[in-house]
mmCIF file with all atom_site columns, C-alpha atoms in Angstrom:
data_model
loop_
_atom_site.group_PDB
_atom_site.id
_atom_site.type_symbol
_atom_site.label_atom_id
_atom_site.label_alt_id
_atom_site.label_comp_id
_atom_site.label_asym_id
_atom_site.label_entity_id
_atom_site.label_seq_id
_atom_site.pdbx_PDB_ins_code
_atom_site.Cartn_x
_atom_site.Cartn_y
_atom_site.Cartn_z
_atom_site.occupancy
_atom_site.B_iso_or_equiv
_atom_site.pdbx_formal_charge
_atom_site.auth_seq_id
_atom_site.auth_comp_id
_atom_site.auth_asym_id
_atom_site.auth_atom_id
_atom_site.pdbx_PDB_model_num
ATOM 1   C CA . GLN A 1 1   ? 120.404 -42.917 -146.229 1.00 0.00 ? 17  GLN A CA 1
ATOM 2   C CA . VAL A 1 2   ? 123.595 -43.346 -144.230 1.00 0.00 ? 18  VAL A CA 1
ATOM 3   C CA . GLN A 1 3   ? 123.313 -45.673 -141.402 1.00 0.00 ? 19  GLN A CA 1
ATOM 4   C CA . LEU A 1 4   ? 126.094 -46.441 -138.671 1.00 0.00 ? 20  LEU A CA 1
ATOM 5   C CA . GLN A 1 5   ? 125.352 -49.490 -136.585 1.00 0.00 ? 21  GLN A CA 1
ATOM 6   C CA . GLU A 1 6   ? 127.757 -50.248 -133.569 1.00 0.00 ? 22  GLU A CA 1
ATOM 7   C CA . SER A 1 7   ? 128.299 -53.792 -132.115 1.00 0.00 ? 23  SER A CA 1
ATOM 8   C CA . GLY A 1 8   ? 130.655 -55.383 -129.643 1.00 0.00 ? 24  GLY A CA 1
ATOM 9   C CA . GLY A 1 9   ? 129.633 -53.581 -126.406 1.00 0.00 ? 25  GLY A CA 1
ATOM 10  C CA . GLY A 1 10  ? 128.620 -55.333 -123.265 1.00 0.00 ? 26  GLY A CA 1
ATOM 11  C CA . PRO A 1 11  ? 129.803 -56.026 -119.663 1.00 0.00 ? 27  PRO A CA 1
ATOM 12  C CA . VAL A 1 12  ? 133.640 -56.897 -118.990 1.00 0.00 ? 28  VAL A CA 1
ATOM 13  C CA . GLN A 1 13  ? 135.535 -57.240 -116.289 1.00 0.00 ? 29  GLN A CA 1
ATOM 14  C CA . ALA A 1 14  ? 138.179 -54.619 -115.364 1.00 0.00 ? 30  ALA A CA 1
ATOM 15  C CA . GLY A 1 15  ? 141.799 -55.215 -117.228 1.00 0.00 ? 31  GLY A CA 1
ATOM 16  C CA . ARG A 1 16  ? 140.273 -57.177 -120.004 1.00 0.00 ? 32  ARG A CA 1
ATOM 17  C CA . SER A 1 17  ? 139.428 -56.244 -123.656 1.00 0.00 ? 33  SER A CA 1
ATOM 18  C CA . LEU A 1 18  ? 136.684 -55.528 -125.974 1.00 0.00 ? 34  LEU A CA 1
ATOM 19  C CA . ARG A 1 19  ? 136.441 -55.015 -129.731 1.00 0.00 ? 35  ARG A CA 1
ATOM 20  C CA . LEU A 1 20  ? 134.005 -52.368 -130.811 1.00 0.00 ? 36  LEU A CA 1
ATOM 21  C CA . SER A 1 21  ? 132.680 -52.383 -134.483 1.00 0.00 ? 37  SER A CA 1
ATOM 22  C CA . CYS A 1 22  ? 131.042 -49.719 -136.757 1.00 0.00 ? 38  CYS A CA 1
ATOM 23  C CA . THR A 1 23  ? 129.435 -50.842 -140.096 1.00 0.00 ? 39  THR A CA 1
ATOM 24  C CA . VAL A 1 24  ? 128.523 -47.702 -142.268 1.00 0.00 ? 40  VAL A CA 1
ATOM 25  C CA . SER A 1 25  ? 126.111 -48.316 -144.888 1.00 0.00 ? 41  SER A CA 1
ATOM 26  C CA . GLY A 1 26  ? 124.277 -46.491 -147.520 1.00 0.00 ? 42  GLY A CA 1
ATOM 27  C CA . ARG A 1 27  ? 125.114 -43.986 -150.150 1.00 0.00 ? 43  ARG A CA 1
ATOM 28  C CA . ARG A 1 28  ? 127.581 -41.452 -148.775 1.00 0.00 ? 44  ARG A CA 1
ATOM 29  C CA . ARG A 1 29  ? 129.544 -38.398 -149.574 1.00 0.00 ? 45  ARG A CA 1
ATOM 30  C CA . PRO A 1 30  ? 133.629 -38.671 -149.304 1.00 0.00 ? 46  PRO A CA 1
ATOM 31  C CA . ILE A 1 31  ? 134.364 -39.070 -145.635 1.00 0.00 ? 47  ILE A CA 1
ATOM 32  C CA . SER A 1 32  ? 136.834 -36.997 -143.602 1.00 0.00 ? 48  SER A CA 1
ATOM 33  C CA . SER A 1 33  ? 137.339 -39.198 -140.761 1.00 0.00 ? 49  SER A CA 1
ATOM 34  C CA . TRP A 1 34  ? 136.080 -41.941 -138.634 1.00 0.00 ? 50  TRP A CA 1
ATOM 35  C CA . GLY A 1 35  ? 135.489 -41.764 -134.737 1.00 0.00 ? 51  GLY A CA 1
ATOM 36  C CA . TRP A 1 36  ? 134.381 -43.316 -131.297 1.00 0.00 ? 52  TRP A CA 1
ATOM 37  C CA . PHE A 1 37  ? 132.829 -40.872 -128.733 1.00 0.00 ? 53  PHE A CA 1
ATOM 38  C CA . ARG A 1 38  ? 131.290 -41.709 -125.607 1.00 0.00 ? 54  ARG A CA 1
ATOM 39  C CA . GLY A 1 39  ? 128.880 -40.162 -123.113 1.00 0.00 ? 55  GLY A CA 1
ATOM 40  C CA . ARG A 1 40  ? 125.714 -37.963 -123.487 1.00 0.00 ? 56  ARG A CA 1
ATOM 41  C CA . ALA A 1 41  ? 128.817 -35.087 -124.315 1.00 0.00 ? 57  ALA A CA 1
ATOM 42  C CA . ARG A 1 42  ? 130.145 -37.124 -127.139 1.00 0.00 ? 58  ARG A CA 1
ATOM 43  C CA . GLU A 1 43  ? 133.410 -36.998 -125.541 1.00 0.00 ? 59  GLU A CA 1
ATOM 44  C CA . LEU A 1 44  ? 136.300 -37.905 -127.837 1.00 0.00 ? 60  LEU A CA 1
ATOM 45  C CA . VAL A 1 45  ? 137.517 -41.152 -128.067 1.00 0.00 ? 61  VAL A CA 1
ATOM 46  C CA . ALA A 1 46  ? 139.511 -41.699 -131.052 1.00 0.00 ? 62  ALA A CA 1
ATOM 47  C CA . THR A 1 47  ? 139.458 -40.712 -134.679 1.00 0.00 ? 63  THR A CA 1
ATOM 48  C CA . ILE A 1 48  ? 140.998 -41.754 -137.871 1.00 0.00 ? 64  ILE A CA 1
ATOM 49  C CA . THR A 1 49  ? 141.312 -39.887 -140.873 1.00 0.00 ? 65  THR A CA 1
ATOM 50  C CA . PRO A 1 50  ? 141.800 -41.354 -144.678 1.00 0.00 ? 66  PRO A CA 1
ATOM 51  C CA . THR A 1 51  ? 145.272 -40.815 -144.427 1.00 0.00 ? 67  THR A CA 1
ATOM 52  C CA . GLY A 1 52  ? 145.675 -42.858 -141.147 1.00 0.00 ? 68  GLY A CA 1
ATOM 53  C CA . THR A 1 53  ? 146.073 -40.041 -138.872 1.00 0.00 ? 69  THR A CA 1
ATOM 54  C CA . THR A 1 54  ? 144.785 -40.845 -135.536 1.00 0.00 ? 70  THR A CA 1
ATOM 55  C CA . ASP A 1 55  ? 144.067 -39.070 -132.457 1.00 0.00 ? 71  ASP A CA 1
ATOM 56  C CA . TYR A 1 56  ? 143.242 -40.181 -129.177 1.00 0.00 ? 72  TYR A CA 1
ATOM 57  C CA . ASN A 1 57  ? 141.868 -38.989 -125.596 1.00 0.00 ? 73  ASN A CA 1
ATOM 58  C CA . ASP A 1 58  ? 144.600 -38.870 -123.302 1.00 0.00 ? 74  ASP A CA 1
ATOM 59  C CA . ALA A 1 59  ? 142.577 -41.026 -121.205 1.00 0.00 ? 75  ALA A CA 1
ATOM 60  C CA . VAL A 1 60  ? 142.758 -44.126 -123.288 1.00 0.00 ? 76  VAL A CA 1
ATOM 61  C CA . LYS A 1 61  ? 146.175 -43.733 -124.978 1.00 0.00 ? 77  LYS A CA 1
ATOM 62  C CA . GLY A 1 62  ? 148.079 -46.791 -124.961 1.00 0.00 ? 78  GLY A CA 1
ATOM 63  C CA . ARG A 1 63  ? 145.292 -48.738 -124.311 1.00 0.00 ? 79  ARG A CA 1
ATOM 64  C CA . PHE A 1 64  ? 142.957 -48.346 -127.255 1.00 0.00 ? 80  PHE A CA 1
ATOM 65  C CA . ALA A 1 65  ? 143.453 -48.544 -130.873 1.00 0.00 ? 81  ALA A CA 1
ATOM 66  C CA . ILE A 1 66  ? 141.154 -47.501 -133.753 1.00 0.00 ? 82  ILE A CA 1
ATOM 67  C CA . SER A 1 67  ? 141.471 -48.973 -136.948 1.00 0.00 ? 83  SER A CA 1
ATOM 68  C CA . ARG A 1 68  ? 139.365 -49.299 -140.582 1.00 0.00 ? 84  ARG A CA 1
ATOM 69  C CA . ASP A 1 69  ? 138.918 -52.253 -142.551 1.00 0.00 ? 85  ASP A CA 1
ATOM 70  C CA . HIS A 1 70  ? 140.611 -52.303 -146.152 1.00 0.00 ? 86  HIS A CA 1
ATOM 71  C CA . ASP A 1 71  ? 137.018 -51.663 -147.491 1.00 0.00 ? 87  ASP A CA 1
ATOM 72  C CA . GLN A 1 72  ? 136.488 -48.482 -145.285 1.00 0.00 ? 88  GLN A CA 1
ATOM 73  C CA . ASN A 1 73  ? 132.856 -49.302 -144.555 1.00 0.00 ? 89  ASN A CA 1
ATOM 74  C CA . THR A 1 74  ? 133.779 -50.321 -141.115 1.00 0.00 ? 90  THR A CA 1
ATOM 75  C CA . VAL A 1 75  ? 135.799 -48.984 -138.292 1.00 0.00 ? 91  VAL A CA 1
ATOM 76  C CA . ASP A 1 76  ? 136.798 -50.738 -135.033 1.00 0.00 ? 92  ASP A CA 1
ATOM 77  C CA . LEU A 1 77  ? 137.825 -49.615 -131.425 1.00 0.00 ? 93  LEU A CA 1
ATOM 78  C CA . GLN A 1 78  ? 140.151 -52.283 -129.617 1.00 0.00 ? 94  GLN A CA 1
ATOM 79  C CA . MET A 1 79  ? 140.119 -51.590 -125.854 1.00 0.00 ? 95  MET A CA 1
ATOM 80  C CA . ASN A 1 80  ? 142.479 -53.258 -123.758 1.00 0.00 ? 96  ASN A CA 1
ATOM 81  C CA . SER A 1 81  ? 143.363 -52.794 -120.099 1.00 0.00 ? 97  SER A CA 1
ATOM 82  C CA . LEU A 1 82  ? 139.735 -51.337 -119.463 1.00 0.00 ? 98  LEU A CA 1
ATOM 83  C CA . LYS A 1 83  ? 139.034 -49.521 -116.525 1.00 0.00 ? 99  LYS A CA 1
ATOM 84  C CA . PRO A 1 84  ? 135.590 -48.985 -114.547 1.00 0.00 ? 100 PRO A CA 1
ATOM 85  C CA . GLU A 1 85  ? 135.829 -44.995 -115.848 1.00 0.00 ? 101 GLU A CA 1
ATOM 86  C CA . ASP A 1 86  ? 135.631 -46.539 -119.449 1.00 0.00 ? 102 ASP A CA 1
ATOM 87  C CA . THR A 1 87  ? 131.928 -47.220 -118.470 1.00 0.00 ? 103 THR A CA 1
ATOM 88  C CA . ASP A 1 88  ? 129.757 -45.374 -121.032 1.00 0.00 ? 104 ASP A CA 1
ATOM 89  C CA . VAL A 1 89  ? 127.710 -45.405 -123.875 1.00 0.00 ? 105 VAL A CA 1
ATOM 90  C CA . TYR A 1 90  ? 130.073 -45.397 -127.166 1.00 0.00 ? 106 TYR A CA 1
ATOM 91  C CA . TYR A 1 91  ? 129.044 -43.749 -130.367 1.00 0.00 ? 107 TYR A CA 1
ATOM 92  C CA . CYS A 1 92  ? 130.461 -43.999 -133.788 1.00 0.00 ? 108 CYS A CA 1
ATOM 93  C CA . ARG A 1 93  ? 130.787 -41.044 -135.995 1.00 0.00 ? 109 ARG A CA 1
ATOM 94  C CA . ILE A 1 94  ? 131.817 -40.325 -139.395 1.00 0.00 ? 110 ILE A CA 1
ATOM 95  C CA . THR A 1 95  ? 132.328 -36.553 -140.714 1.00 0.00 ? 111 THR A CA 1
ATOM 96  C CA . TYR A 1 96  ? 132.573 -35.420 -144.315 1.00 0.00 ? 112 TYR A CA 1
ATOM 97  C CA . TYR A 1 97  ? 134.591 -33.195 -146.454 1.00 0.00 ? 113 TYR A CA 1
ATOM 98  C CA . SER A 1 98  ? 131.973 -30.849 -147.501 1.00 0.00 ? 114 SER A CA 1
ATOM 99  C CA . GLY A 1 99  ? 127.953 -30.440 -147.489 1.00 0.00 ? 115 GLY A CA 1
ATOM 100 C CA . SER A 1 100 ? 125.300 -31.257 -145.060 1.00 0.00 ? 116 SER A CA 1
ATOM 101 C CA . PRO A 1 101 ? 124.979 -32.854 -142.869 1.00 0.00 ? 117 PRO A CA 1
ATOM 102 C CA . PHE A 1 102 ? 128.515 -32.206 -141.354 1.00 0.00 ? 118 PHE A CA 1
ATOM 103 C CA . ALA A 1 103 ? 128.426 -35.488 -139.680 1.00 0.00 ? 119 ALA A CA 1
ATOM 104 C CA . ASP A 1 104 ? 126.386 -39.040 -139.133 1.00 0.00 ? 120 ASP A CA 1
ATOM 105 C CA . TRP A 1 105 ? 126.064 -40.779 -135.899 1.00 0.00 ? 121 TRP A CA 1
ATOM 106 C CA . GLY A 1 106 ? 125.173 -44.180 -134.661 1.00 0.00 ? 122 GLY A CA 1
ATOM 107 C CA . ARG A 1 107 ? 122.891 -44.935 -131.769 1.00 0.00 ? 123 ARG A CA 1
ATOM 108 C CA . GLY A 1 108 ? 125.552 -46.270 -129.413 1.00 0.00 ? 124 GLY A CA 1
ATOM 109 C CA . THR A 1 109 ? 126.607 -49.240 -127.780 1.00 0.00 ? 125 THR A CA 1
ATOM 110 C CA . GLN A 1 110 ? 126.860 -49.840 -123.966 1.00 0.00 ? 126 GLN A CA 1
ATOM 111 C CA . VAL A 1 111 ? 130.408 -50.655 -122.434 1.00 0.00 ? 127 VAL A CA 1
ATOM 112 C CA . THR A 1 112 ? 130.248 -51.476 -118.844 1.00 0.00 ? 128 THR A CA 1
ATOM 113 C CA . VAL A 1 113 ? 133.650 -52.337 -117.090 1.00 0.00 ? 129 VAL A CA 1
ATOM 114 C CA . SER A 1 114 ? 133.357 -53.956 -113.616 1.00 0.00 ? 130 SER A CA 1
ATOM 115 C CA . SER A 1 115 ? 136.010 -53.762 -110.932 1.00 0.00 ? 131 SER A CA 1
#
């Protein structure tokens, strides 16, 4: 059973920073990407591949950075210059090269940015 657990969310003042972390545990198939998504619609925030290729929502480019720990069991999201519109529930996701399910999701962590 694969489990994803987000941490690091909370209230923060606009212009300041938070760092989210996602820990992946359990046996899993080879991973094709790690990522962060937000909101009910699971809007893309950032993804990273095993080769280090990243993709960001234009709304967060230059402010957020996604990274993996060396053991690839954790993925972080450094969020700088936070804005009130960044307020949302942030979800961690991993995808696989093949097989089912296609992806596993965390339960989410709340980020609330006050002006």
